[in-house]
PDB file of C-alpha atoms in Angstrom:
ATOM      1  CA  MET A   1     -39.457 -38.538  37.222  1.00 90.00           C
ATOM      2  CA  THR A   2     -38.854 -42.181  36.334  1.00 93.00           C
ATOM      3  CA  VAL A   3     -35.714 -44.181  37.097  1.00 93.00           C
ATOM      4  CA  LYS A   4     -34.721 -47.425  35.387  1.00 94.00           C
ATOM      5  CA  ALA A   5     -31.655 -49.653  35.763  1.00 95.00           C
ATOM      6  CA  VAL A   6     -29.627 -50.288  32.590  1.00 96.00           C
ATOM      7  CA  SER A   7     -26.842 -52.820  32.038  1.00 97.00           C
ATOM      8  CA  PHE A   8     -23.406 -51.892  30.675  1.00 97.00           C
ATOM      9  CA  SER A   9     -24.053 -54.257  27.755  1.00 96.00           C
ATOM     10  CA  GLU A  10     -26.883 -51.928  26.661  1.00 96.00           C
ATOM     11  CA  LEU A  11     -24.529 -48.949  26.303  1.00 97.00           C
ATOM     12  CA  ALA A  12     -23.708 -48.821  22.590  1.00 94.00           C
ATOM     13  CA  GLY A  13     -19.966 -48.216  22.188  1.00 96.00           C
ATOM     14  CA  TRP A  14     -19.053 -48.914  25.811  1.00 98.00           C
ATOM     15  CA  GLU A  15     -16.472 -51.602  25.048  1.00 97.00           C
ATOM     16  CA  THR A  16     -14.409 -49.397  22.715  1.00 97.00           C
ATOM     17  CA  ASP A  17     -14.478 -46.082  24.590  1.00 97.00           C
ATOM     18  CA  ASP A  18     -11.360 -44.512  26.130  1.00 97.00           C
ATOM     19  CA  HIS A  19     -12.281 -45.163  29.758  1.00 98.00           C
ATOM     20  CA  ALA A  20      -8.920 -43.845  30.965  1.00 97.00           C
ATOM     21  CA  ALA A  21      -9.732 -40.374  29.596  1.00 96.00           C
ATOM     22  CA  ALA A  22     -13.089 -40.378  31.371  1.00 97.00           C
ATOM     23  CA  PHE A  23     -11.469 -41.679  34.558  1.00 97.00           C
ATOM     24  CA  ALA A  24      -8.915 -38.839  34.524  1.00 95.00           C
ATOM     25  CA  ALA A  25     -11.759 -36.308  34.300  1.00 95.00           C
ATOM     26  CA  PHE A  26     -13.664 -38.108  37.061  1.00 96.00           C
ATOM     27  CA  ARG A  27     -10.649 -38.066  39.418  1.00 94.00           C
ATOM     28  CA  LYS A  28     -10.200 -34.359  38.801  1.00 92.00           C
ATOM     29  CA  SER A  29     -13.818 -33.820  39.830  1.00 93.00           C
ATOM     30  CA  CYS A  30     -13.726 -35.961  42.966  1.00 91.00           C
ATOM     31  CA  LYS A  31     -12.500 -33.290  45.389  1.00 85.00           C
ATOM     32  CA  LYS A  32     -15.413 -31.031  44.459  1.00 90.00           C
ATOM     33  CA  LEU A  33     -18.086 -33.591  43.685  1.00 88.00           C
ATOM     34  CA  ARG A  34     -21.525 -32.352  44.712  1.00 84.00           C
ATOM     35  CA  ALA A  35     -24.240 -34.800  45.698  1.00 84.00           C
ATOM     36  CA  ASN A  36     -27.814 -33.784  44.897  1.00 87.00           C
ATOM     37  CA  ASP A  37     -31.191 -34.811  46.310  1.00 86.00           C
ATOM     38  CA  LEU A  38     -30.937 -38.144  44.479  1.00 84.00           C
ATOM     39  CA  THR A  39     -27.625 -39.217  46.035  1.00 86.00           C
ATOM     40  CA  LYS A  40     -25.579 -38.905  49.226  1.00 88.00           C
ATOM     41  CA  SER A  41     -22.099 -37.453  49.645  1.00 88.00           C
ATOM     42  CA  ALA A  42     -20.889 -40.544  51.484  1.00 88.00           C
ATOM     43  CA  ASP A  43     -21.628 -42.721  48.445  1.00 89.00           C
ATOM     44  CA  TRP A  44     -19.241 -40.653  46.326  1.00 92.00           C
ATOM     45  CA  LYS A  45     -16.626 -40.151  49.035  1.00 90.00           C
ATOM     46  CA  ASP A  46     -15.961 -43.872  49.307  1.00 87.00           C
ATOM     47  CA  LEU A  47     -15.507 -44.201  45.536  1.00 91.00           C
ATOM     48  CA  CYS A  48     -13.242 -41.180  45.263  1.00 93.00           C
ATOM     49  CA  ALA A  49     -11.054 -42.535  48.073  1.00 92.00           C
ATOM     50  CA  ILE A  50     -10.085 -45.596  46.043  1.00 94.00           C
ATOM     51  CA  THR A  51      -9.410 -43.904  42.700  1.00 94.00           C
ATOM     52  CA  LYS A  52      -5.677 -43.539  43.434  1.00 92.00           C
ATOM     53  CA  TYR A  53      -5.377 -47.332  43.510  1.00 95.00           C
ATOM     54  CA  VAL A  54      -7.216 -47.975  40.217  1.00 96.00           C
ATOM     55  CA  SER A  55      -5.216 -49.538  37.370  1.00 96.00           C
ATOM     56  CA  ASN A  56      -8.160 -50.567  35.168  1.00 97.00           C
ATOM     57  CA  PRO A  57     -10.572 -47.634  34.672  1.00 97.00           C
ATOM     58  CA  LYS A  58     -13.119 -49.664  32.690  1.00 98.00           C
ATOM     59  CA  ALA A  59     -13.363 -52.257  35.462  1.00 98.00           C
ATOM     60  CA  PHE A  60     -13.619 -49.482  38.058  1.00 97.00           C
ATOM     61  CA  PHE A  61     -16.742 -48.071  36.427  1.00 98.00           C
ATOM     62  CA  GLU A  62     -18.272 -51.504  35.851  1.00 98.00           C
ATOM     63  CA  ILE A  63     -17.686 -52.720  39.412  1.00 97.00           C
ATOM     64  CA  PHE A  64     -18.594 -49.643  41.434  1.00 96.00           C
ATOM     65  CA  PHE A  65     -21.394 -48.033  39.388  1.00 97.00           C
ATOM     66  CA  GLN A  66     -24.910 -48.835  38.263  1.00 97.00           C
ATOM     67  CA  PRO A  67     -26.049 -47.263  34.968  1.00 98.00           C
ATOM     68  CA  VAL A  68     -29.418 -45.571  35.506  1.00 97.00           C
ATOM     69  CA  LEU A  69     -31.804 -44.002  32.999  1.00 97.00           C
ATOM     70  CA  ILE A  70     -33.402 -40.915  34.579  1.00 96.00           C
ATOM     71  CA  GLU A  71     -36.306 -39.372  32.660  1.00 96.00           C
ATOM     72  CA  ASP A  72     -38.780 -36.572  33.300  1.00 95.00           C
ATOM     73  CA  GLY A  73     -41.058 -36.972  30.286  1.00 95.00           C
ATOM     74  CA  LYS A  74     -39.160 -34.546  28.057  1.00 96.00           C
ATOM     75  CA  PRO A  75     -37.264 -35.724  24.951  1.00 96.00           C
ATOM     76  CA  THR A  76     -33.481 -35.997  25.013  1.00 97.00           C
ATOM     77  CA  LEU A  77     -31.652 -33.005  23.573  1.00 97.00           C
ATOM     78  CA  PHE A  78     -27.890 -32.623  23.166  1.00 97.00           C
ATOM     79  CA  THR A  79     -26.415 -29.267  22.219  1.00 95.00           C
ATOM     80  CA  GLY A  80     -22.800 -28.087  22.304  1.00 94.00           C
ATOM     81  CA  TYR A  81     -20.668 -25.317  23.717  1.00 93.00           C
ATOM     82  CA  TYR A  82     -17.025 -24.258  23.341  1.00 93.00           C
ATOM     83  CA  GLU A  83     -14.386 -21.757  24.377  1.00 93.00           C
ATOM     84  CA  PRO A  84     -14.197 -18.917  21.823  1.00 92.00           C
ATOM     85  CA  GLU A  85     -10.950 -17.283  20.711  1.00 94.00           C
ATOM     86  CA  ILE A  86     -11.555 -13.569  20.149  1.00 95.00           C
ATOM     87  CA  VAL A  87      -9.358 -10.548  19.393  1.00 96.00           C
ATOM     88  CA  ALA A  88      -9.692  -7.957  22.166  1.00 97.00           C
ATOM     89  CA  SER A  89      -7.971  -5.019  23.839  1.00 97.00           C
ATOM     90  CA  ARG A  90      -7.282  -4.143  27.475  1.00 95.00           C
ATOM     91  CA  SER A  91      -8.276  -0.548  26.717  1.00 95.00           C
ATOM     92  CA  ARG A  92     -10.914   1.179  24.617  1.00 96.00           C
ATOM     93  CA  VAL A  93      -9.171   2.080  21.383  1.00 95.00           C
ATOM     94  CA  GLY A  94     -10.266   2.215  17.736  1.00 94.00           C
ATOM     95  CA  SER A  95     -12.935  -0.384  16.984  1.00 95.00           C
ATOM     96  CA  PHE A  96     -12.583  -1.992  20.427  1.00 97.00           C
ATOM     97  CA  LYS A  97     -15.620  -0.385  22.046  1.00 95.00           C
ATOM     98  CA  TYR A  98     -17.748  -3.254  23.376  1.00 96.00           C
ATOM     99  CA  PRO A  99     -16.772  -4.015  26.978  1.00 97.00           C
ATOM    100  CA  LEU A 100     -16.638  -7.205  28.989  1.00 97.00           C
ATOM    101  CA  TYR A 101     -17.528  -6.228  32.525  1.00 98.00           C
ATOM    102  CA  LYS A 102     -16.254  -7.419  35.874  1.00 97.00           C
ATOM    103  CA  ARG A 103     -18.824  -8.343  38.500  1.00 97.00           C
ATOM    104  CA  PRO A 104     -20.378  -5.202  40.063  1.00 97.00           C
ATOM    105  CA  PRO A 105     -19.906  -5.127  43.859  1.00 95.00           C
ATOM    106  CA  GLU A 106     -23.612  -4.443  44.490  1.00 95.00           C
ATOM    107  CA  LEU A 107     -24.731  -7.581  42.608  1.00 95.00           C
ATOM    108  CA  LYS A 108     -26.445 -10.026  44.982  1.00 94.00           C
ATOM    109  CA  GLU A 109     -26.683 -13.755  44.371  1.00 91.00           C
ATOM    110  CA  GLY A 110     -30.146 -14.787  43.215  1.00 92.00           C
ATOM    111  CA  VAL A 111     -31.537 -11.244  43.065  1.00 96.00           C
ATOM    112  CA  PRO A 112     -32.553  -9.959  39.596  1.00 96.00           C
ATOM    113  CA  TRP A 113     -30.460  -6.940  38.614  1.00 97.00           C
ATOM    114  CA  LYS A 114     -30.200  -4.586  35.629  1.00 97.00           C
ATOM    115  CA  THR A 115     -31.129  -6.060  32.231  1.00 97.00           C
ATOM    116  CA  ARG A 116     -28.867  -6.506  29.221  1.00 97.00           C
ATOM    117  CA  ALA A 117     -30.501  -3.497  27.548  1.00 97.00           C
ATOM    118  CA  GLU A 118     -29.909  -1.269  30.582  1.00 97.00           C
ATOM    119  CA  ILE A 119     -26.268  -2.342  30.850  1.00 97.00           C
ATOM    120  CA  GLU A 120     -25.581  -1.954  27.125  1.00 96.00           C
ATOM    121  CA  ASN A 121     -27.197   1.486  27.237  1.00 95.00           C
ATOM    122  CA  GLY A 122     -24.613   2.700  29.767  1.00 95.00           C
ATOM    123  CA  ALA A 123     -25.732   1.648  33.262  1.00 96.00           C
ATOM    124  CA  LEU A 124     -22.176   0.630  34.227  1.00 96.00           C
ATOM    125  CA  GLU A 125     -20.183   3.341  32.479  1.00 94.00           C
ATOM    126  CA  GLY A 126     -17.656   5.250  34.553  1.00 93.00           C
ATOM    127  CA  GLN A 127     -17.338   2.630  37.284  1.00 96.00           C
ATOM    128  CA  GLY A 128     -14.046   1.133  36.099  1.00 96.00           C
ATOM    129  CA  LEU A 129     -15.535  -2.349  35.696  1.00 98.00           C
ATOM    130  CA  GLU A 130     -14.325  -2.905  32.123  1.00 97.00           C
ATOM    131  CA  LEU A 131     -12.133  -6.015  31.973  1.00 97.00           C
ATOM    132  CA  ALA A 132     -11.455  -5.896  28.230  1.00 97.00           C
ATOM    133  CA  TRP A 133     -12.930  -4.465  25.047  1.00 97.00           C
ATOM    134  CA  LEU A 134     -14.092  -6.363  21.948  1.00 97.00           C
ATOM    135  CA  SER A 135     -14.569  -5.012  18.438  1.00 95.00           C
ATOM    136  CA  ASP A 136     -17.604  -7.141  17.589  1.00 93.00           C
ATOM    137  CA  PRO A 137     -20.859  -6.898  19.587  1.00 93.00           C
ATOM    138  CA  VAL A 138     -22.007 -10.251  18.200  1.00 93.00           C
ATOM    139  CA  GLU A 139     -18.914 -12.071  19.468  1.00 94.00           C
ATOM    140  CA  ASN A 140     -19.352 -10.217  22.750  1.00 95.00           C
ATOM    141  CA  PHE A 141     -22.899 -11.581  23.065  1.00 95.00           C
ATOM    142  CA  PHE A 142     -21.900 -15.163  22.239  1.00 92.00           C
ATOM    143  CA  LEU A 143     -19.030 -14.998  24.708  1.00 94.00           C
ATOM    144  CA  HIS A 144     -21.747 -14.388  27.302  1.00 93.00           C
ATOM    145  CA  VAL A 145     -23.570 -17.487  26.070  1.00 88.00           C
ATOM    146  CA  GLN A 146     -20.426 -19.627  26.377  1.00 87.00           C
ATOM    147  CA  GLY A 147     -19.356 -18.100  29.700  1.00 88.00           C
ATOM    148  CA  SER A 148     -15.594 -18.225  29.071  1.00 91.00           C
ATOM    149  CA  GLY A 149     -13.063 -17.473  26.365  1.00 94.00           C
ATOM    150  CA  ARG A 150      -9.501 -16.832  25.224  1.00 95.00           C
ATOM    151  CA  LEU A 151      -8.779 -13.253  24.238  1.00 96.00           C
ATOM    152  CA  LYS A 152      -5.959 -12.488  21.800  1.00 95.00           C
ATOM    153  CA  LEU A 153      -4.935  -9.037  22.948  1.00 95.00           C
ATOM    154  CA  ASN A 154      -4.376  -6.163  20.560  1.00 93.00           C
ATOM    155  CA  GLU A 155      -1.431  -5.110  22.753  1.00 93.00           C
ATOM    156  CA  GLY A 156       0.150  -8.551  22.463  1.00 92.00           C
ATOM    157  CA  GLY A 157      -0.251 -11.672  24.557  1.00 90.00           C
ATOM    158  CA  SER A 158      -3.515 -13.207  25.642  1.00 92.00           C
ATOM    159  CA  MET A 159      -6.066 -13.277  28.450  1.00 95.00           C
ATOM    160  CA  ARG A 160      -8.286 -16.098  29.683  1.00 94.00           C
ATOM    161  CA  VAL A 161     -11.650 -14.943  30.995  1.00 95.00           C
ATOM    162  CA  GLY A 162     -14.251 -16.912  32.899  1.00 92.00           C
ATOM    163  CA  PHE A 163     -17.654 -16.599  34.497  1.00 92.00           C
ATOM    164  CA  ALA A 164     -17.817 -14.297  37.548  1.00 93.00           C
ATOM    165  CA  GLY A 165     -21.562 -13.857  37.958  1.00 93.00           C
ATOM    166  CA  LYS A 166     -24.788 -12.969  36.187  1.00 94.00           C
ATOM    167  CA  ASN A 167     -27.622 -10.495  36.589  1.00 96.00           C
ATOM    168  CA  HIS A 168     -30.173 -13.235  37.393  1.00 95.00           C
ATOM    169  CA  GLN A 169     -32.553 -12.163  34.663  1.00 96.00           C
ATOM    170  CA  THR A 170     -34.393 -14.954  32.815  1.00 93.00           C
ATOM    171  CA  TYR A 171     -32.422 -16.375  29.885  1.00 91.00           C
ATOM    172  CA  ARG A 172     -34.276 -16.020  26.567  1.00 93.00           C
ATOM    173  CA  SER A 173     -33.092 -17.721  23.387  1.00 91.00           C
ATOM    174  CA  VAL A 174     -32.560 -15.311  20.493  1.00 94.00           C
ATOM    175  CA  GLY A 175     -32.630 -18.311  18.154  1.00 92.00           C
ATOM    176  CA  LYS A 176     -36.157 -19.185  19.276  1.00 93.00           C
ATOM    177  CA  GLU A 177     -37.141 -15.533  18.839  1.00 95.00           C
ATOM    178  CA  LEU A 178     -35.938 -15.531  15.211  1.00 95.00           C
ATOM    179  CA  ILE A 179     -37.879 -18.754  14.622  1.00 94.00           C
ATOM    180  CA  ARG A 180     -40.976 -17.139  16.156  1.00 95.00           C
ATOM    181  CA  ARG A 181     -40.575 -14.199  13.772  1.00 95.00           C
ATOM    182  CA  GLY A 182     -40.257 -16.539  10.787  1.00 94.00           C
ATOM    183  CA  VAL A 183     -36.715 -15.374   9.992  1.00 94.00           C
ATOM    184  CA  LEU A 184     -35.229 -18.822  10.713  1.00 92.00           C
ATOM    185  CA  ASN A 185     -36.700 -22.280  11.154  1.00 91.00           C
ATOM    186  CA  GLN A 186     -35.861 -25.312  13.281  1.00 85.00           C
ATOM    187  CA  SER A 187     -33.585 -26.783  10.602  1.00 82.00           C
ATOM    188  CA  ASN A 188     -31.372 -23.726   9.981  1.00 85.00           C
ATOM    189  CA  ALA A 189     -31.347 -22.008  13.373  1.00 83.00           C
ATOM    190  CA  SER A 190     -27.711 -22.167  14.527  1.00 85.00           C
ATOM    191  CA  ALA A 191     -25.166 -19.865  16.117  1.00 85.00           C
ATOM    192  CA  GLY A 192     -23.736 -19.174  12.661  1.00 87.00           C
ATOM    193  CA  SER A 193     -27.074 -18.208  11.117  1.00 91.00           C
ATOM    194  CA  ILE A 194     -27.948 -15.993  14.090  1.00 92.00           C
ATOM    195  CA  LYS A 195     -24.593 -14.190  13.855  1.00 92.00           C
ATOM    196  CA  GLU A 196     -25.057 -13.683  10.110  1.00 93.00           C
ATOM    197  CA  TRP A 197     -28.533 -12.171  10.555  1.00 95.00           C
ATOM    198  CA  VAL A 198     -27.468  -9.830  13.351  1.00 94.00           C
ATOM    199  CA  ARG A 199     -24.476  -8.560  11.373  1.00 94.00           C
ATOM    200  CA  SER A 200     -26.662  -8.013   8.307  1.00 95.00           C
ATOM    201  CA  ASN A 201     -29.232  -6.122  10.380  1.00 95.00           C
ATOM    202  CA  PRO A 202     -27.180  -4.124  12.916  1.00 93.00           C
ATOM    203  CA  SER A 203     -30.002  -1.963  14.354  1.00 93.00           C
ATOM    204  CA  ASP A 204     -32.599  -4.725  14.580  1.00 95.00           C
ATOM    205  CA  GLY A 205     -29.821  -7.133  15.537  1.00 94.00           C
ATOM    206  CA  ARG A 206     -28.894  -5.068  18.591  1.00 94.00           C
ATOM    207  CA  LEU A 207     -32.517  -5.145  19.729  1.00 95.00           C
ATOM    208  CA  LEU A 208     -32.689  -8.878  19.059  1.00 95.00           C
ATOM    209  CA  LEU A 209     -29.703  -9.552  21.311  1.00 96.00           C
ATOM    210  CA  GLN A 210     -31.335  -7.421  23.987  1.00 96.00           C
ATOM    211  CA  HIS A 211     -34.371  -9.724  23.767  1.00 96.00           C
ATOM    212  CA  ASN A 212     -32.240 -11.885  26.079  1.00 96.00           C
ATOM    213  CA  PRO A 213     -32.090  -9.827  29.305  1.00 96.00           C
ATOM    214  CA  SER A 214     -29.580 -12.226  30.905  1.00 95.00           C
ATOM    215  CA  PHE A 215     -26.070 -10.759  31.233  1.00 96.00           C
ATOM    216  CA  VAL A 216     -22.799 -12.360  32.325  1.00 96.00           C
ATOM    217  CA  PHE A 217     -19.867 -10.786  34.183  1.00 97.00           C
ATOM    218  CA  PHE A 218     -16.298 -12.029  33.790  1.00 96.00           C
ATOM    219  CA  ARG A 219     -13.018 -12.354  35.640  1.00 95.00           C
ATOM    220  CA  GLU A 220      -9.486 -12.833  34.377  1.00 95.00           C
ATOM    221  CA  LEU A 221      -8.143 -16.350  34.899  1.00 92.00           C
ATOM    222  CA  THR A 222      -4.420 -16.271  35.612  1.00 89.00           C
ATOM    223  CA  ASN A 223      -3.715 -19.823  36.788  1.00 85.00           C
ATOM    224  CA  LEU A 224      -4.512 -21.793  33.616  1.00 85.00           C
ATOM    225  CA  SER A 225      -1.979 -23.262  31.212  1.00 85.00           C
ATOM    226  CA  GLU A 226      -2.494 -23.173  27.452  1.00 84.00           C
ATOM    227  CA  SER A 227      -3.536 -26.826  27.502  1.00 85.00           C
ATOM    228  CA  ASP A 228      -6.171 -26.330  30.219  1.00 89.00           C
ATOM    229  CA  GLY A 229      -9.807 -25.964  29.316  1.00 91.00           C
ATOM    230  CA  PRO A 230     -11.936 -23.172  30.790  1.00 92.00           C
ATOM    231  CA  ILE A 231     -13.189 -23.278  34.364  1.00 91.00           C
ATOM    232  CA  GLY A 232     -16.608 -24.906  34.742  1.00 91.00           C
ATOM    233  CA  ALA A 233     -19.265 -24.796  37.433  1.00 91.00           C
ATOM    234  CA  MET A 234     -17.227 -27.069  39.720  1.00 92.00           C
ATOM    235  CA  GLY A 235     -14.327 -24.623  39.753  1.00 90.00           C
ATOM    236  CA  ILE A 236     -12.063 -26.952  37.768  1.00 91.00           C
ATOM    237  CA  SER A 237     -10.785 -26.954  34.195  1.00 92.00           C
ATOM    238  CA  VAL A 238     -13.169 -28.778  31.841  1.00 94.00           C
ATOM    239  CA  SER A 239     -12.099 -31.321  29.213  1.00 92.00           C
ATOM    240  CA  SER A 240     -12.798 -31.337  25.477  1.00 93.00           C
ATOM    241  CA  LYS A 241     -15.441 -33.956  24.591  1.00 94.00           C
ATOM    242  CA  ARG A 242     -15.350 -35.362  28.135  1.00 96.00           C
ATOM    243  CA  THR A 243     -17.192 -32.590  29.971  1.00 97.00           C
ATOM    244  CA  LEU A 244     -20.969 -32.414  30.003  1.00 97.00           C
ATOM    245  CA  ALA A 245     -23.097 -29.514  31.226  1.00 97.00           C
ATOM    246  CA  VAL A 246     -26.186 -30.922  32.934  1.00 97.00           C
ATOM    247  CA  ASP A 247     -29.093 -30.038  35.167  1.00 97.00           C
ATOM    248  CA  PRO A 248     -27.654 -30.770  38.644  1.00 95.00           C
ATOM    249  CA  LYS A 249     -31.149 -31.534  39.895  1.00 95.00           C
ATOM    250  CA  PHE A 250     -30.867 -34.834  38.027  1.00 96.00           C
ATOM    251  CA  GLN A 251     -27.132 -35.468  37.525  1.00 95.00           C
ATOM    252  CA  PRO A 252     -24.819 -34.718  40.472  1.00 93.00           C
ATOM    253  CA  LEU A 253     -21.889 -32.521  39.449  1.00 95.00           C
ATOM    254  CA  GLY A 254     -18.927 -34.873  39.098  1.00 95.00           C
ATOM    255  CA  ALA A 255     -20.975 -37.931  38.129  1.00 96.00           C
ATOM    256  CA  PRO A 256     -20.030 -40.083  35.114  1.00 97.00           C
ATOM    257  CA  VAL A 257     -22.674 -39.909  32.376  1.00 98.00           C
ATOM    258  CA  TRP A 258     -22.814 -42.150  29.316  1.00 98.00           C
ATOM    259  CA  ILE A 259     -24.158 -40.453  26.194  1.00 98.00           C
ATOM    260  CA  ASN A 260     -25.472 -41.969  22.995  1.00 97.00           C
ATOM    261  CA  LYS A 261     -25.846 -38.863  20.825  1.00 97.00           C
ATOM    262  CA  LEU A 262     -27.436 -39.438  17.444  1.00 96.00           C
ATOM    263  CA  GLY A 263     -27.465 -37.072  14.467  1.00 93.00           C
ATOM    264  CA  ALA A 264     -25.039 -36.414  11.608  1.00 90.00           C
ATOM    265  CA  LYS A 265     -22.040 -36.938  13.898  1.00 90.00           C
ATOM    266  CA  PRO A 266     -22.993 -39.575  16.489  1.00 95.00           C
ATOM    267  CA  LEU A 267     -21.074 -39.584  19.753  1.00 96.00           C
ATOM    268  CA  HIS A 268     -20.985 -42.570  22.106  1.00 97.00           C
ATOM    269  CA  ARG A 269     -18.754 -42.028  25.125  1.00 97.00           C
ATOM    270  CA  LEU A 270     -18.398 -41.646  28.856  1.00 98.00           C
ATOM    271  CA  MET A 271     -18.561 -38.006  29.935  1.00 98.00           C
ATOM    272  CA  ILE A 272     -18.309 -36.333  33.333  1.00 97.00           C
ATOM    273  CA  ALA A 273     -21.003 -33.905  34.514  1.00 97.00           C
ATOM    274  CA  GLN A 274     -18.713 -30.969  35.309  1.00 96.00           C
ATOM    275  CA  ASP A 275     -20.735 -27.943  34.246  1.00 95.00           C
ATOM    276  CA  VAL A 276     -24.160 -26.312  34.129  1.00 93.00           C
ATOM    277  CA  GLY A 277     -25.911 -23.867  31.827  1.00 87.00           C
ATOM    278  CA  SER A 278     -28.830 -21.429  31.932  1.00 81.00           C
ATOM    279  CA  ALA A 279     -30.646 -23.319  29.173  1.00 85.00           C
ATOM    280  CA  ILE A 280     -29.778 -26.800  30.460  1.00 93.00           C
ATOM    281  CA  LYS A 281     -32.907 -27.917  32.293  1.00 95.00           C
ATOM    282  CA  GLY A 282     -34.244 -31.459  32.498  1.00 96.00           C
ATOM    283  CA  ALA A 283     -33.212 -35.045  33.117  1.00 97.00           C
ATOM    284  CA  GLN A 284     -32.308 -35.700  29.463  1.00 98.00           C
ATOM    285  CA  ARG A 285     -30.876 -32.288  28.553  1.00 98.00           C
ATOM    286  CA  ALA A 286     -27.117 -31.792  28.181  1.00 98.00           C
ATOM    287  CA  ASP A 287     -24.481 -29.550  26.603  1.00 97.00           C
ATOM    288  CA  ILE A 288     -21.290 -31.144  25.248  1.00 97.00           C
ATOM    289  CA  PHE A 289     -18.037 -29.193  25.603  1.00 96.00           C
ATOM    290  CA  TYR A 290     -16.246 -29.416  22.239  1.00 95.00           C
ATOM    291  CA  GLY A 291     -13.023 -27.554  23.044  1.00 94.00           C
ATOM    292  CA  THR A 292     -11.464 -24.251  21.995  1.00 93.00           C
ATOM    293  CA  GLY A 293     -11.489 -22.233  18.797  1.00 91.00           C
ATOM    294  CA  ALA A 294     -13.398 -21.791  15.557  1.00 90.00           C
ATOM    295  CA  GLU A 295     -13.752 -25.468  14.595  1.00 93.00           C
ATOM    296  CA  ALA A 296     -15.018 -26.399  18.052  1.00 93.00           C
ATOM    297  CA  GLY A 297     -17.432 -23.487  17.749  1.00 91.00           C
ATOM    298  CA  ARG A 298     -18.684 -24.666  14.375  1.00 91.00           C
ATOM    299  CA  ILE A 299     -19.409 -28.146  15.709  1.00 93.00           C
ATOM    300  CA  ALA A 300     -20.972 -26.841  18.913  1.00 92.00           C
ATOM    301  CA  GLY A 301     -23.144 -24.365  17.025  1.00 88.00           C
ATOM    302  CA  THR A 302     -24.659 -27.046  14.804  1.00 89.00           C
ATOM    303  CA  THR A 303     -25.194 -29.693  17.498  1.00 93.00           C
ATOM    304  CA  LYS A 304     -28.882 -30.219  18.188  1.00 92.00           C
ATOM    305  CA  ASP A 305     -29.445 -33.943  18.444  1.00 95.00           C
ATOM    306  CA  SER A 306     -31.516 -36.583  20.160  1.00 97.00           C
ATOM    307  CA  GLY A 307     -30.282 -39.777  21.780  1.00 97.00           C
ATOM    308  CA  ARG A 308     -30.084 -41.068  25.318  1.00 97.00           C
ATOM    309  CA  MET A 309     -28.224 -40.128  28.470  1.00 97.00           C
ATOM    310  CA  ILE A 310     -27.419 -42.708  31.168  1.00 98.00           C
ATOM    311  CA  THR A 311     -26.141 -41.616  34.583  1.00 97.00           C
ATOM    312  CA  LEU A 312     -23.649 -43.863  36.411  1.00 97.00           C
ATOM    313  CA  LEU A 313     -24.484 -43.844  40.114  1.00 96.00           C
ATOM    314  CA  PRO A 314     -22.805 -45.540  43.060  1.00 95.00           C
ATOM    315  CA  HIS A 315     -24.669 -48.757  43.898  1.00 94.00           C
ATOM    316  CA  ALA A 316     -25.923 -47.385  47.219  1.00 92.00           C
ATOM    317  CA  SER A 317     -27.461 -44.352  45.511  1.00 92.00           C
ATOM    318  CA  ALA A 318     -28.980 -46.467  42.753  1.00 93.00           C
ATOM    319  CA  ARG A 319     -30.578 -48.852  45.259  1.00 91.00           C
ATOM    320  CA  ARG A 320     -32.309 -45.959  46.999  1.00 90.00           C
ATOM    321  CA  LEU A 321     -33.610 -44.553  43.726  1.00 88.00           C
ATOM    322  CA  LEU A 322     -34.688 -47.671  41.855  1.00 89.00           C
ATOM    323  CA  PRO A 323     -38.153 -49.063  42.483  1.00 80.00           C
ATOM    324  CA  GLU A 324     -38.143 -52.295  44.471  1.00 71.00           C
ATOM    325  CA  GLY A 325     -38.374 -55.486  42.505  1.00 48.00           C
TER     326      GLY A 325
END
């Protein structure tokens, strides 16, 4: 791992960003901010204590933080995620036959459990763990990938569901598997193209989805308003285009992170590291939360860009990390 100090003047787009929006997300994270091996809790506690007195968010970040480039030798990669909106039913009826499961009581944290194939082949049937039923196995699978969603209920009304646990099996990318088979390539492998192939090849598609043995369990979220985003890894509601899923080994959860995302739709803004993901590993690897619904899903599904990610650390933390001189 290498660590290098960067000046705010080097952050392309810094002067014109909406620092107040980032500051609001940062304040929301403060109560649950988690230091990692690179920082100390006391460094963050002092900063969080003064946020209620801040009237100039831009100055707050510039005065109390040091931008730091943290690298581990791997190239920068930005992808996207979103909160799906899916039609579902509270009971198994008609075409609604693909269940979302609650967390099984025997599941133990960190201990590998039954695989996706075993669960989909009936390992949990008859235990009353069904939270809701979907009519599309492909949307069911991608809801697992996203980890949360809004269900429009067949009976009327809606349900918000969020992550409740996983089976601790290794996550395998079905997109990479289709590339390996020669079905897709690096340029056209997206969530949309994967969904299209699976639906066109239902038998082989079912087996493809089971290539990923990782499986997610859900819980109903009853304390969120319509305007709230889903609950992230910090236990708080995430914010559209202000929340970043990171590898907490390198970015402490709750830390401000400046991104310069390149690609067809560049994005230069201050984000807050409020979430994690099974595929998000590395110092320059991040997932951008794009919001709720089909359009957010389209953007998230086609985001696969390079760029640079700069972590804003309290000065005390930065001094301990940066090489002397």
